[in-house]
Amino acid sequence: MKKLINDPQSVVAESVEGFGLAHADLVEVHPAPLIVTRAGGAVTGKVGLVSGGGSGHEPLHAGFVGDGMLDAAVPGAMFTSPTPDQIAPAFTAADGGAGVLAIVKNYTGDVLNFETAAELADAEGLTVRSVVVNDDVAVEDSLYTAGRRGVAGTVAVEKIAGAAAARGDDLDGVVAVAEKVIANVRSMGVALTACTVPHAGKPSFDLPEDEIEIGIGIHGEPGRRRIPLAPADEITELLLTPVAEDLGLTSGEQVLLLVNGMGGTPLSELYVVYRQARRLLEGRGVEVTRSLVGNYVTSLEMQGASVTVLRLDDELTALWDAPVRTAALHW
Amino acid sequence: MKKLINDPQSVVAESVEGFGLAHADLVEVHPAPLIVTRAGGAVTGKVGLVSGGGSGHEPLHAGFVGDGMLDAAVPGAMFTSPTPDQIAPAFTAADGGAGVLAIVKNYTGDVLNFETAAELADAEGLTVRSVVVNDDVAVEDSLYTAGRRGVAGTVAVEKIAGAAAARGDDLDGVVAVAEKVIANVRSMGVALTACTVPHAGKPSFDLPEDEIEIGIGIHGEPGRRRIPLAPADEITELLLTPVAEDLGLTSGEQVLLLVNGMGGTPLSELYVVYRQARRLLEGRGVEVTRSLVGNYVTSLEMQGASVTVLRLDDELTALWDAPVRTAALHW
Amino acid sequence: MTGTLGAAWAVAWTRRTAQVVVEHREELIELDRQIGDGDHGENLARGFTAVLAKLDALDAEPEDVGAVLKLVATTLMSTVGGAAGPLYGTAYLRAAKVTALPALDSAAVVALLEAGLEGIVVRGKANPGEKTMVDAWTPAVEAAVAAADAGASPAGVLAAAAEAARGGAEATTPLVATKGRASYLGERSAGHQDPGATSTALILDAAATTAAEAAA
Amino acid sequence: MTGTLGAAWAVAWTRRTAQVVVEHREELIELDRQIGDGDHGENLARGFTAVLAKLDALDAEPEDVGAVLKLVATTLMSTVGGAAGPLYGTAYLRAAKVTALPALDSAAVVALLEAGLEGIVVRGKANPGEKTMVDAWTPAVEAAVAAADAGASPAGVLAAAAEAARGGAEATTPLVATKGRASYLGERSAGHQDPGATSTALILDAAATTAAEAAA
Ligand SMILES: Nc1ncnc2c1ncn2[C@@H]1O[C@H](COP(=O)(O)OP(=O)(O)O)[C@@H](O)[C@H]1O
Ligand SMILES: Nc1ncnc2c1ncn2[C@@H]1O[C@H](COP(=O)(O)OP(=O)(O)O)[C@@H](O)[C@H]1O
Ligand SMILES: [Mg+2]
Ligand SMILES: [Mg+2]
Ligand SMILES: [Mg+2]
Ligand SMILES: [Mg+2]
């Protein structure tokens, strides 16, 4: 295992410390329990937005703390959701008196720990509502499973809910906007290589030189199936088709297209994927009116990418366009 | 070789096409010869800024085309500087009547091709001046060598010269600002893994699991020496010390600290490096007043990082802070 | 009553668990690497190491079994994270509630195990056969009930539970996961033993071993 | 005068060069991978493939040697990029200027080679011994001069030049580079043959082979 780290036990704390030093104009890092809050603290009268989860997905979530997006982020250990008594103080820090929305990615651990944290906060008299992001169409969603995972679509939820909070929506309103994004965003990913969790010390799965994993998540889990390496255009079609079909996209609709890198993929390759995803959407008569290409929801140094599509309407478009000032999204 | 590409011959064209589609509000892509210009074209009366070089270093340079930075970028083949008759039209496109500054990274190929392009443009009556970025302290600079390479410091030159042009400096003025940045910026890099150029099909060098290359460039060249894998803090010290010493930094000075990823390194690791680089600078009494952490001047999917320090004064700080609106830098 | 298990046993169980979990850290990581995200061993080692530190820092001996289990519960909740943190945390918390007793007889040991299982099911909503720690806890509780009914000592009850938990963990191998992270793999989750069921077997084995030592 | 080389030879030389460069593409990439950035073979293959297309598209046979070399020069300049593009481009451009002749005798062949070397040195400012293509061109020119002085035919002059270029390329192996990308490696550049010197040897070998065929 080759990493630019000092010690698997301290990498998260040191990295977040460095993040705080580099972005002192945007965020404040509190070391124990480890949380990242917006510089200047909660905004009175604004709904507070909190997200968090296991580390290793940077810039998610700390990179999205700032004006127009999150008020606090809670970084867990690598790929391990944070604990309730780490999350609860983030709720308190984010509360400006209008209640707090927790944006939770759909993993058993995240859901349980955020649930418990919300109970703790509730006992302190704080109103916390939660939304659960579950955009990964690689995973079957049924009453009898853990449901779909939350992956790159999380960026869209955090950005747009953040804009709704910033424009002054109340807690019900922000929840409704977040739910609308969740209902209209879908993703699917591919891995060319595995990633290595520092404390595990070896790759999360073994993949031959000529095979790739389709339908991977963001925790180094193997995907749904393994196929021979193929040209980018073909792989992109394998990702985009289930996304478009699950969304039931029809001709004339407008969408945001996000091509997300898993951390170890060159930007140049992400644009090759973007080009084809866009052609395929246009082939379906779907208009791509907003785009984002880059490493936003990563899986350490994994090589691969995911394709996310969000169905847009005028409200979501305006909220996407609203100003944002964070370390990783800025306009 | 595992890449999200269709064909090594077409990857650059397809990637830049995708880039143009994703950022149509910022740039325009011209396919033959391949150049990327600022949307809306040259600004009358403003000095035009052009840069370029081999591809594989994304977001450099096309990601820096836009308000407050470059007017045009010229992407060559992978790791191969563009040709004069590709560069010359970029000069023409960038010219707003106040002349053009070419920002060239110091490689024999880049220097020669930009030189010839400037002659071609000159023959058309265009005034083109060049500056050569050579910030890499890993390489000896002497009359008898090709001189130091241009690496991540290029971002600072392009940002700050871009701001000088945007505020209305004339060509001499923009050249002077660019030269001032070049005189005050130094970098050094490390590779944990090699990268694979698509047409070569195999890694640019072979590195055992327990060794790293110190003093690498951005073209998959091996570095100056190979050392055993070490903790991030020690590696960072090996990078920062020669940078600080070459700059002759003294207590009380202010600097910009850029920790740049080579493309395949998780952001979390870059912040670990940032943290230590900052501590080392502070240990020398040097104040880090501006920071940038991320993948800006990359080497395909190489794992590794470089540390860049720019000595700041009030003018450079103000120009760094000036608004910029490009795909990869935005504030 | 002879053979009952008190606070000293609960401390011994907890210390043994910490030791065993650290010893099996890599094995649990490896199991989780196969069908999860490779952190289960790391998470439990971190959690139980924190529990040890808490035990060492205690001023006085804990009053009863429940006090020890409550300390374990709150420490796991605040240091483990992931799925296992809240699940084991709730298991220990529920178990603590029914063991605020100076000494546990066989029936009390059964109650402890039942409460633990209940905590996991309340939180995780998994049924048996979904390839989770429930598949180790469920046969353990059944075996404990049967042993107690047959008049076994507390140590005997725990021995039966531990044995059944181990069998239950092994029996997860062919299952297709429908809960937890392994469920994302679908059919590909079959052929691997569940890490959480495996750690449950280790924890209950530590309970049985230390109970046998206490009885000896 | 018998044995002179005309436009037909220049075309044959160019076509042979394209073929040889494509055949040795991977070898040149590999050499450049060792001490450079692994693109030299790709760059030359792309450039000379473009040259072939230009030759195929010509309406009429080129008038003289210089016309062919000029076509090569401009095509390399506009398609190769990197260091080799301008260097070889300038070499061919300078060579074209002194070969606007229907047929080259031995002295003219020497002049062609001298002009080529001069073009490379003007652009690249490398001295012999810096581990560049200059280390193949320099002995090639020297050998050509000696052969011409000794009365060799144009084909004989090229044969001597090609032989010397090959020796010069091989002799770059122990050198420490001080120009071009290999110079960044410092001492570590020693022990590898320079890719540019190697391609020069291939180009001059193509010249000699096609001259021998023309003479036969
Ligand atoms: N819903 C659930 N009910 C019971 N146990 C579960 C459930 N989900 C997961 N588990 C257990 O948790 C174990 C994984 O724990 P751990 O690796 O620490 O958490 P994470 O999956 O968050 O990384 C699984 O092996 C499984 O036994
Ligand atoms: N200054 C120079 N003078 C002469 N030849 C040079 C010089 N710099 C580089 N070369 C030659 O160019 C070759 C590399 O060409 P190529 O790989 O195509 O370009 P790049 O180095 O830009 O990738 C080297 O092997 C060397 O022979
Ligand atoms: Mg986990
Ligand atoms: Mg090159
Ligand atoms: Mg796990
Ligand atoms: Mg090269």
PDB file of C-alpha atoms in Angstrom, chain C residues 49-152:
ATOM      1  CA  THR C  49      -9.831  -0.692  22.785  1.00  0.00           C
ATOM      2  CA  ALA C  50     -11.745   2.390  23.900  1.00  0.00           C
ATOM      3  CA  VAL C  51     -13.841   0.193  26.175  1.00  0.00           C
ATOM      4  CA  LEU C  52     -10.670  -1.159  27.809  1.00  0.00           C
ATOM      5  CA  ALA C  53      -9.442   2.353  28.433  1.00  0.00           C
ATOM      6  CA  LYS C  54     -12.774   3.208  30.058  1.00  0.00           C
ATOM      7  CA  LEU C  55     -12.582   0.109  32.263  1.00  0.00           C
ATOM      8  CA  ASP C  56      -9.046   0.963  33.303  1.00  0.00           C
ATOM      9  CA  ALA C  57     -10.116   4.476  34.206  1.00  0.00           C
ATOM     10  CA  LEU C  58     -12.918   3.375  36.522  1.00  0.00           C
ATOM     11  CA  ASP C  59     -12.486   4.546  40.135  1.00  0.00           C
ATOM     12  CA  ALA C  60     -14.442   1.728  41.705  1.00  0.00           C
ATOM     13  CA  GLU C  61     -15.386  -1.783  40.691  1.00  0.00           C
ATOM     14  CA  PRO C  62     -18.666  -1.737  38.763  1.00  0.00           C
ATOM     15  CA  GLU C  63     -21.661  -2.562  40.905  1.00  0.00           C
ATOM     16  CA  ASP C  64     -23.337  -5.098  38.717  1.00  0.00           C
ATOM     17  CA  VAL C  65     -23.314  -6.754  35.301  1.00  0.00           C
ATOM     18  CA  GLY C  66     -25.630  -4.094  33.875  1.00  0.00           C
ATOM     19  CA  ALA C  67     -23.213  -1.318  34.785  1.00  0.00           C
ATOM     20  CA  VAL C  68     -20.444  -3.016  32.813  1.00  0.00           C
ATOM     21  CA  LEU C  69     -22.654  -3.675  29.810  1.00  0.00           C
ATOM     22  CA  LYS C  70     -23.888  -0.101  29.845  1.00  0.00           C
ATOM     23  CA  LEU C  71     -20.316   1.175  29.796  1.00  0.00           C
ATOM     24  CA  VAL C  72     -19.625  -1.105  26.819  1.00  0.00           C
ATOM     25  CA  ALA C  73     -22.811   0.086  25.095  1.00  0.00           C
ATOM     26  CA  THR C  74     -22.134   3.788  25.365  1.00  0.00           C
ATOM     27  CA  THR C  75     -18.482   3.414  24.433  1.00  0.00           C
ATOM     28  CA  LEU C  76     -19.255   1.334  21.333  1.00  0.00           C
ATOM     29  CA  MET C  77     -21.952   3.831  20.302  1.00  0.00           C
ATOM     30  CA  SER C  78     -19.507   6.701  20.534  1.00  0.00           C
ATOM     31  CA  THR C  79     -16.430   5.105  18.995  1.00  0.00           C
ATOM     32  CA  VAL C  80     -17.377   2.398  16.492  1.00  0.00           C
ATOM     33  CA  GLY C  81     -19.624   4.103  13.942  1.00  0.00           C
ATOM     34  CA  GLY C  82     -20.685   2.215  10.832  1.00  0.00           C
ATOM     35  CA  ALA C  83     -23.474  -0.322  11.094  1.00  0.00           C
ATOM     36  CA  ALA C  84     -21.873  -2.355  13.856  1.00  0.00           C
ATOM     37  CA  GLY C  85     -21.604   0.594  16.273  1.00  0.00           C
ATOM     38  CA  PRO C  86     -25.311   1.268  16.707  1.00  0.00           C
ATOM     39  CA  LEU C  87     -26.203  -2.424  16.388  1.00  0.00           C
ATOM     40  CA  TYR C  88     -23.832  -3.725  19.036  1.00  0.00           C
ATOM     41  CA  GLY C  89     -24.352  -0.544  21.054  1.00  0.00           C
ATOM     42  CA  THR C  90     -28.085  -1.150  21.190  1.00  0.00           C
ATOM     43  CA  ALA C  91     -27.579  -4.839  21.917  1.00  0.00           C
ATOM     44  CA  TYR C  92     -25.397  -4.048  24.930  1.00  0.00           C
ATOM     45  CA  LEU C  93     -27.735  -1.263  26.040  1.00  0.00           C
ATOM     46  CA  ARG C  94     -30.771  -3.538  26.025  1.00  0.00           C
ATOM     47  CA  ALA C  95     -28.786  -6.282  27.711  1.00  0.00           C
ATOM     48  CA  ALA C  96     -27.663  -3.837  30.375  1.00  0.00           C
ATOM     49  CA  LYS C  97     -31.261  -2.946  31.160  1.00  0.00           C
ATOM     50  CA  VAL C  98     -32.150  -6.519  32.110  1.00  0.00           C
ATOM     51  CA  THR C  99     -28.931  -7.215  34.018  1.00  0.00           C
ATOM     52  CA  ALA C 100     -28.914  -4.592  36.757  1.00  0.00           C
ATOM     53  CA  LEU C 101     -28.270  -7.502  39.068  1.00  0.00           C
ATOM     54  CA  PRO C 102     -25.307  -8.424  41.261  1.00  0.00           C
ATOM     55  CA  ALA C 103     -25.318 -11.983  39.888  1.00  0.00           C
ATOM     56  CA  LEU C 104     -26.889 -13.636  36.875  1.00  0.00           C
ATOM     57  CA  ASP C 105     -28.413 -17.075  37.082  1.00  0.00           C
ATOM     58  CA  SER C 106     -29.137 -19.136  33.977  1.00  0.00           C
ATOM     59  CA  ALA C 107     -32.465 -17.437  33.354  1.00  0.00           C
ATOM     60  CA  ALA C 108     -30.819 -14.049  33.629  1.00  0.00           C
ATOM     61  CA  VAL C 109     -28.153 -15.071  31.148  1.00  0.00           C
ATOM     62  CA  VAL C 110     -30.898 -16.076  28.724  1.00  0.00           C
ATOM     63  CA  ALA C 111     -32.568 -12.713  29.322  1.00  0.00           C
ATOM     64  CA  LEU C 112     -29.278 -10.953  28.598  1.00  0.00           C
ATOM     65  CA  LEU C 113     -28.930 -12.723  25.259  1.00  0.00           C
ATOM     66  CA  GLU C 114     -32.566 -12.214  24.313  1.00  0.00           C
ATOM     67  CA  ALA C 115     -32.341  -8.528  25.058  1.00  0.00           C
ATOM     68  CA  GLY C 116     -29.188  -8.271  22.972  1.00  0.00           C
ATOM     69  CA  LEU C 117     -30.815  -9.894  19.983  1.00  0.00           C
ATOM     70  CA  GLU C 118     -33.886  -7.753  20.409  1.00  0.00           C
ATOM     71  CA  GLY C 119     -31.733  -4.614  20.360  1.00  0.00           C
ATOM     72  CA  ILE C 120     -30.120  -5.630  17.092  1.00  0.00           C
ATOM     73  CA  VAL C 121     -33.428  -6.471  15.465  1.00  0.00           C
ATOM     74  CA  VAL C 122     -35.098  -3.282  16.669  1.00  0.00           C
ATOM     75  CA  ARG C 123     -32.381  -1.211  15.078  1.00  0.00           C
ATOM     76  CA  GLY C 124     -31.435  -3.233  12.032  1.00  0.00           C
ATOM     77  CA  LYS C 125     -34.774  -4.836  11.185  1.00  0.00           C
ATOM     78  CA  ALA C 126     -33.068  -7.906   9.757  1.00  0.00           C
ATOM     79  CA  ASN C 127     -34.713 -11.313   9.788  1.00  0.00           C
ATOM     80  CA  PRO C 128     -32.787 -14.544  10.144  1.00  0.00           C
ATOM     81  CA  GLY C 129     -31.362 -15.655   6.816  1.00  0.00           C
ATOM     82  CA  GLU C 130     -30.448 -12.153   5.600  1.00  0.00           C
ATOM     83  CA  LYS C 131     -26.726 -12.814   6.207  1.00  0.00           C
ATOM     84  CA  THR C 132     -26.152 -10.543   9.189  1.00  0.00           C
ATOM     85  CA  MET C 133     -25.131 -10.842  12.833  1.00  0.00           C
ATOM     86  CA  VAL C 134     -28.742 -11.827  13.486  1.00  0.00           C
ATOM     87  CA  ASP C 135     -27.836 -15.190  11.991  1.00  0.00           C
ATOM     88  CA  ALA C 136     -25.380 -15.788  14.815  1.00  0.00           C
ATOM     89  CA  TRP C 137     -27.519 -14.273  17.595  1.00  0.00           C
ATOM     90  CA  THR C 138     -30.699 -16.149  16.737  1.00  0.00           C
ATOM     91  CA  PRO C 139     -29.371 -19.712  17.115  1.00  0.00           C
ATOM     92  CA  ALA C 140     -27.383 -18.531  20.133  1.00  0.00           C
ATOM     93  CA  VAL C 141     -30.542 -17.401  21.898  1.00  0.00           C
ATOM     94  CA  GLU C 142     -32.361 -20.582  20.908  1.00  0.00           C
ATOM     95  CA  ALA C 143     -29.542 -22.748  22.212  1.00  0.00           C
ATOM     96  CA  ALA C 144     -29.369 -20.718  25.425  1.00  0.00           C
ATOM     97  CA  VAL C 145     -33.080 -21.180  26.052  1.00  0.00           C
ATOM     98  CA  ALA C 146     -32.806 -24.908  25.451  1.00  0.00           C
ATOM     99  CA  ALA C 147     -29.773 -25.237  27.730  1.00  0.00           C
ATOM    100  CA  ALA C 148     -31.414 -23.265  30.532  1.00  0.00           C
ATOM    101  CA  ASP C 149     -34.573 -25.351  30.174  1.00  0.00           C
ATOM    102  CA  ALA C 150     -32.396 -28.429  30.484  1.00  0.00           C
ATOM    103  CA  GLY C 151     -30.990 -27.064  33.745  1.00  0.00           C
ATOM    104  CA  ALA C 152     -27.581 -25.894  32.569  1.00  0.00           C
TER     105      ALA C 152
END
